[in-house]
PDB file of C-alpha atoms in Angstrom:
ATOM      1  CA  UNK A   1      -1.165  18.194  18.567  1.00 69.00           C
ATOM      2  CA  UNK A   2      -0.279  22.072  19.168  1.00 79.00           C
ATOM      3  CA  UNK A   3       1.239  22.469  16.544  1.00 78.00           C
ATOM      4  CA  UNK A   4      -1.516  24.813  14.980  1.00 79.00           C
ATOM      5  CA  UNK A   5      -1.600  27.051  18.389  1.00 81.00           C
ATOM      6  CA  UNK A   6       1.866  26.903  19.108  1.00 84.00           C
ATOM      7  CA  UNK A   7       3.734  27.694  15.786  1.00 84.00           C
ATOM      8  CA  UNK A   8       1.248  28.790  13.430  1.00 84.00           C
ATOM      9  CA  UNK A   9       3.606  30.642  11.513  1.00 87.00           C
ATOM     10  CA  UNK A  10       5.262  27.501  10.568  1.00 88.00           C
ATOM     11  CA  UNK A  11       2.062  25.932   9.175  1.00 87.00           C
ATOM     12  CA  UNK A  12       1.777  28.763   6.818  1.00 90.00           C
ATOM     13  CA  UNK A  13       5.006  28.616   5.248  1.00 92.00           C
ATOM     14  CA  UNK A  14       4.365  25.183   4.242  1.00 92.00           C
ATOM     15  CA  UNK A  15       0.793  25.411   3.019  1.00 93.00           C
ATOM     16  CA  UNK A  16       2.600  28.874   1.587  1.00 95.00           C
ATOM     17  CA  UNK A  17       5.886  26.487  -0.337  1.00 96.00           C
ATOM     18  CA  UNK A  18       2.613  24.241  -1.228  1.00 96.00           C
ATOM     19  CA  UNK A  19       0.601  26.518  -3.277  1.00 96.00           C
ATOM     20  CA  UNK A  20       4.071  27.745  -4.820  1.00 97.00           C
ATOM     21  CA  UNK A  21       4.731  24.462  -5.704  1.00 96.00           C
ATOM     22  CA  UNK A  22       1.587  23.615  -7.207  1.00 96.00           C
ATOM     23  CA  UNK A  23       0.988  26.775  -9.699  1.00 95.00           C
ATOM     24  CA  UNK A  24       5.581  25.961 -10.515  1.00 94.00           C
ATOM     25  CA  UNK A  25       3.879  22.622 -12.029  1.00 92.00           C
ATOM     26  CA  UNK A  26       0.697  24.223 -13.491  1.00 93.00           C
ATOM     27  CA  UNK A  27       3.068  26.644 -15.782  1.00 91.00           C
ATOM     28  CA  UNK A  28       5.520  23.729 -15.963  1.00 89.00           C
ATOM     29  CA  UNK A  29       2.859  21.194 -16.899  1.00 88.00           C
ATOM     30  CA  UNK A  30       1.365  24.176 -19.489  1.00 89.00           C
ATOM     31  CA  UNK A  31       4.409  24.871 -21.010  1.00 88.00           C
ATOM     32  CA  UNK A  32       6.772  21.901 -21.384  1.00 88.00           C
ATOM     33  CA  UNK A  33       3.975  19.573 -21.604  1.00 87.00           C
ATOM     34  CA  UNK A  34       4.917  18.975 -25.988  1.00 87.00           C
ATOM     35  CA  UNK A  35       8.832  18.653 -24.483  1.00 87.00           C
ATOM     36  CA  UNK A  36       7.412  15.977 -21.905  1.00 85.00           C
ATOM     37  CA  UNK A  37       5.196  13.997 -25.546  1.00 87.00           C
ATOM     38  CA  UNK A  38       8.278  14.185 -26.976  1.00 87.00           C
ATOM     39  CA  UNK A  39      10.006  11.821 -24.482  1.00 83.00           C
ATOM     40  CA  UNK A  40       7.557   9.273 -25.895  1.00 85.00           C
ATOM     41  CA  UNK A  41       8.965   9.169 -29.386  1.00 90.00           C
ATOM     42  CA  UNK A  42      12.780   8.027 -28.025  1.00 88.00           C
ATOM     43  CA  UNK A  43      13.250   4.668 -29.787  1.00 92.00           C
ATOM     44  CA  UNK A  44      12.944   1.625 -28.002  1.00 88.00           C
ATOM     45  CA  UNK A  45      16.555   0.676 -28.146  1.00 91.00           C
ATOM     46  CA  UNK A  46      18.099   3.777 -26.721  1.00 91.00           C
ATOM     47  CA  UNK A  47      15.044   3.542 -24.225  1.00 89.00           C
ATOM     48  CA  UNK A  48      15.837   0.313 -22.396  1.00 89.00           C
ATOM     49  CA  UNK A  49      19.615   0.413 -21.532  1.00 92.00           C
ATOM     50  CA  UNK A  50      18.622   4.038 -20.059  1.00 92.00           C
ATOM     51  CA  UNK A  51      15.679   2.471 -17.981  1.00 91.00           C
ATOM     52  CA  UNK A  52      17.922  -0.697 -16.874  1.00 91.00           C
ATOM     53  CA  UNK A  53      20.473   1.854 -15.908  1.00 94.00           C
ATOM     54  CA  UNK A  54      18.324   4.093 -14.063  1.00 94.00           C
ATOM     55  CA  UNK A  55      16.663   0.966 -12.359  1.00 93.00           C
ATOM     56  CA  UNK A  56      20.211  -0.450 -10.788  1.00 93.00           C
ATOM     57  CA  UNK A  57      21.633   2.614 -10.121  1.00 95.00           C
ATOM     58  CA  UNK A  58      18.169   3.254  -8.421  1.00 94.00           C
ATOM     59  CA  UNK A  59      18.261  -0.154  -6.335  1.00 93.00           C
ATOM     60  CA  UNK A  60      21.747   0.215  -5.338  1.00 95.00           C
ATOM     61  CA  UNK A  61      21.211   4.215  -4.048  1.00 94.00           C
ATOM     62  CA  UNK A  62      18.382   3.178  -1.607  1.00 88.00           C
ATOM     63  CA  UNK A  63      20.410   0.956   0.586  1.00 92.00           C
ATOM     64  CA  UNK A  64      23.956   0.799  -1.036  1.00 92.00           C
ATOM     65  CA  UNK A  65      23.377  -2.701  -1.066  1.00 92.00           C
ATOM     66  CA  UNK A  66      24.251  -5.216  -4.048  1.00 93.00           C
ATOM     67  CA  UNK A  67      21.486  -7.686  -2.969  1.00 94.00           C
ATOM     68  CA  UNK A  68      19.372  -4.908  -3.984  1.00 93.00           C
ATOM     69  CA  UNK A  69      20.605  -4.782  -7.592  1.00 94.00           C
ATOM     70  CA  UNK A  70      20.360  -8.645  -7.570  1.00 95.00           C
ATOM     71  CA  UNK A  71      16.985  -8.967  -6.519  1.00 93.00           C
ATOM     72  CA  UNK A  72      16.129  -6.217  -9.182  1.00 92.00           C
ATOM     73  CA  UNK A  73      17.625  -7.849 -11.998  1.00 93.00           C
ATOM     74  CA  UNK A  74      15.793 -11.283 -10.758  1.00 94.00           C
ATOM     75  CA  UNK A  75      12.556  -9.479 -10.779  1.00 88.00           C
ATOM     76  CA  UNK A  76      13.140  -7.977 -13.610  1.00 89.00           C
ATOM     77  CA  UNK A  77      13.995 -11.619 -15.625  1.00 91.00           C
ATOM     78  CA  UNK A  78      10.427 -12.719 -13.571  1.00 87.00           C
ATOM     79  CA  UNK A  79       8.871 -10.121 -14.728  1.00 83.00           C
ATOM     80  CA  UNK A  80       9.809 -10.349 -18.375  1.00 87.00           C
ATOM     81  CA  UNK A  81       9.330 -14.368 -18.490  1.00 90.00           C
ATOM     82  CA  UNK A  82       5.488 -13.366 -16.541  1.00 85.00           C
ATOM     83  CA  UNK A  83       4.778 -11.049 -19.767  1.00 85.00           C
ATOM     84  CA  UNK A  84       6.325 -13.738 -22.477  1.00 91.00           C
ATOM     85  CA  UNK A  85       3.951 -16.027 -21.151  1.00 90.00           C
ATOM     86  CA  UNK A  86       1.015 -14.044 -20.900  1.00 87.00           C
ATOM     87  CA  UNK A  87       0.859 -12.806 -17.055  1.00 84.00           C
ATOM     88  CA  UNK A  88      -0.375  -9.400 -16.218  1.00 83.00           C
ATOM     89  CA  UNK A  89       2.466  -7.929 -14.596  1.00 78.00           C
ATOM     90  CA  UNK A  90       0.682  -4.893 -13.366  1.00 82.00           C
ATOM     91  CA  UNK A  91      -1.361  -6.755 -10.584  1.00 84.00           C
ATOM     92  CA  UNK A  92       1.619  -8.938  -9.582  1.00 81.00           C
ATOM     93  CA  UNK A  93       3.544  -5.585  -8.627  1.00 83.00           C
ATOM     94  CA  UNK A  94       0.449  -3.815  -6.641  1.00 88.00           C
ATOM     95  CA  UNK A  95       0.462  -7.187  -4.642  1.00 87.00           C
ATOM     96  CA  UNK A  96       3.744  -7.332  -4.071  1.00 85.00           C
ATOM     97  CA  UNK A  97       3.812  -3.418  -3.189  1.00 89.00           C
ATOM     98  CA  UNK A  98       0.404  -3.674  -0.766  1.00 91.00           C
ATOM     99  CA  UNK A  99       0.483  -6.941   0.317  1.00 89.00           C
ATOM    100  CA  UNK A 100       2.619  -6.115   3.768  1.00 91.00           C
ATOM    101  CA  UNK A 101      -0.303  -3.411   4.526  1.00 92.00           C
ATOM    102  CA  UNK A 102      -3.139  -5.723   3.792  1.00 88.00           C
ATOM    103  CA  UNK A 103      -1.217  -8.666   6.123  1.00 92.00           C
ATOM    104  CA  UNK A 104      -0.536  -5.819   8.499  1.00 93.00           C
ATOM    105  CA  UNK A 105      -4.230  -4.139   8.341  1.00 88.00           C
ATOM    106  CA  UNK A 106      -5.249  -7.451   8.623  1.00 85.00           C
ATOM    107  CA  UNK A 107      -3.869  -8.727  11.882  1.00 90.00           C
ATOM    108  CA  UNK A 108      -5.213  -5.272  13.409  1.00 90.00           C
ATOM    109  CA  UNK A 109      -8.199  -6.441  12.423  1.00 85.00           C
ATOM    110  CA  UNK A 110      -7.987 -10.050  14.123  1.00 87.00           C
ATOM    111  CA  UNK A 111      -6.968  -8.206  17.356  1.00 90.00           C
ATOM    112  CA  UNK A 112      -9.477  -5.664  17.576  1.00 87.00           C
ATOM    113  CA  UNK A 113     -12.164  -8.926  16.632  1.00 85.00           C
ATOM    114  CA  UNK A 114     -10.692 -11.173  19.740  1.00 88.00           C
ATOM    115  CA  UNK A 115      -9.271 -13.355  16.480  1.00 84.00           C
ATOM    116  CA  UNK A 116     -12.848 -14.122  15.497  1.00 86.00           C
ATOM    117  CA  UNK A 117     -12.105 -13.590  11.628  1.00 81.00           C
ATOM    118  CA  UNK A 118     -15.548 -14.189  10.747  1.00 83.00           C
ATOM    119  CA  UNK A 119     -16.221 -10.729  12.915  1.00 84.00           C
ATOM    120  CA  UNK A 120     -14.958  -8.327  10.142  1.00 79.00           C
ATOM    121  CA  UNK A 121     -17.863  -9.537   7.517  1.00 81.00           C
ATOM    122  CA  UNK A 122     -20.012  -8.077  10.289  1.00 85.00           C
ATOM    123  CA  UNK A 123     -18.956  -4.769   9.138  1.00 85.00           C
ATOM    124  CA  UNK A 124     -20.685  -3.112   6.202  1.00 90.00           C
ATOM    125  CA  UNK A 125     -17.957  -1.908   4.543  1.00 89.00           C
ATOM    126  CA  UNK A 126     -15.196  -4.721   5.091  1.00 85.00           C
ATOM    127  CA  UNK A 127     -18.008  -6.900   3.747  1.00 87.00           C
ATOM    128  CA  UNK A 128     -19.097  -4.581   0.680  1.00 92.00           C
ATOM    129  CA  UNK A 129     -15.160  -4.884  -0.089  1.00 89.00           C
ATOM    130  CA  UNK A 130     -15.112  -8.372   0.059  1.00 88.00           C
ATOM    131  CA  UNK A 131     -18.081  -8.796  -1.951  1.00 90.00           C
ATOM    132  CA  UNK A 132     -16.241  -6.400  -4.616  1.00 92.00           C
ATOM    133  CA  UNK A 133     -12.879  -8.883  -4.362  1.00 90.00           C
ATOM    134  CA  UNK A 134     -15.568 -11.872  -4.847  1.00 90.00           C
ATOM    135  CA  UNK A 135     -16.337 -10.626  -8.178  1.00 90.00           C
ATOM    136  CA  UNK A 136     -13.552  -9.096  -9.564  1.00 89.00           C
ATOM    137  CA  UNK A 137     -11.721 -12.789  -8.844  1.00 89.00           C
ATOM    138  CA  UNK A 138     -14.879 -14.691 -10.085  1.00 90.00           C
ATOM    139  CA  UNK A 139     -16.722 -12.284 -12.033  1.00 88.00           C
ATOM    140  CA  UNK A 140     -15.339 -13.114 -15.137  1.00 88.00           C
ATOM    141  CA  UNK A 141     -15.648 -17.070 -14.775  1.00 90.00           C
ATOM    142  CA  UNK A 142     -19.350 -16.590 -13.952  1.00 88.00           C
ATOM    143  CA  UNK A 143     -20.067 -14.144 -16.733  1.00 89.00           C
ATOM    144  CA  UNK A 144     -18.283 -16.672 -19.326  1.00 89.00           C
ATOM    145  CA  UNK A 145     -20.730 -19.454 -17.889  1.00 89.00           C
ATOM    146  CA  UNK A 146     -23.762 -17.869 -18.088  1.00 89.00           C
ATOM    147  CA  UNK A 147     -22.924 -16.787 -21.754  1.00 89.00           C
ATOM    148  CA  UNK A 148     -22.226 -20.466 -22.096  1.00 88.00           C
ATOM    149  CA  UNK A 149     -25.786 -20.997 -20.638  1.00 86.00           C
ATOM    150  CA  UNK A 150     -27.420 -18.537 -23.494  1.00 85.00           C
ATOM    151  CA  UNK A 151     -26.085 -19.721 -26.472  1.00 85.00           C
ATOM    152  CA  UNK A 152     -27.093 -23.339 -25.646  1.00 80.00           C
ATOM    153  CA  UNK A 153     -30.240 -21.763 -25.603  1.00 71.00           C
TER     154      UNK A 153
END
């Protein structure tokens, strides 16, 4: 909390390394950004044993851990088999990667409510969020039925 009073100096050199930082990726970005297209056009097959390589070698580097690498490759087998049939992987993974702050944000929520879960929809915003969830889930079933409704019509 004193930070600012007590060692102002410090806060400037890091705002200071910030700005330096950020005009080192506007020339960067400027620059290199036809090198960076260019990465686009690397065939498929040289792609993909790069990317799996990266991804273990990845896995294994966080925790030096081969239970790591194995639940990698068994996502990574889920997550092919949930595209070959159709899945959307990309809301899967943003599930899996926010789910544990929506469970923890959650039971915050019960205990600042008494455990009255019916409490948080008394709350504009928690309920305009809901409301938004409600449609995005059933949106699309209720927009196919009342299409269904208009061309009976």
């Amino acid at each position: 909390p004193h930070l600012m009073n007590e060692t102002p100096h410090f806060i400037y050199a890091i705002f200071g390394a910030m700005l330096v930082a950020n005009f080192m990726f506007l020339f960067l970005g400027l620059f290199a950004a036809k090198q960076f297209a260019r990465l686009s056009l690397v065939p498929t097959p040289l792609l993909w044993p790069v990317v799996f390589t990266l991804s273990v070698i990845g896995a294994y580097a966080l925790n030096q851990s081969l239970i790591d690498v194995w639940l990698v490759l068994i996502f990574g087998v889920i997550g092919y088999f949930c595209r070959r049939f159709g899945f959307a992987v990309a809301p899967i993974a943003i599930g899996l990667i926010l789910g544990e702050m929506v469970e923890t944000n959650l039971q915050n929520s019960l205990k600042i409510f008494d455990g009255e879960w019916w409490m948080i929809l008394t709350q504009p915003l928690a309920a305009l969020f809901l409301l938004f969830a409600f449609f995005g889930l059933c949106g699309p079933f209720i927009l196919a039925q009342i299409t269904k409704r208009r061309e009976k019509k």
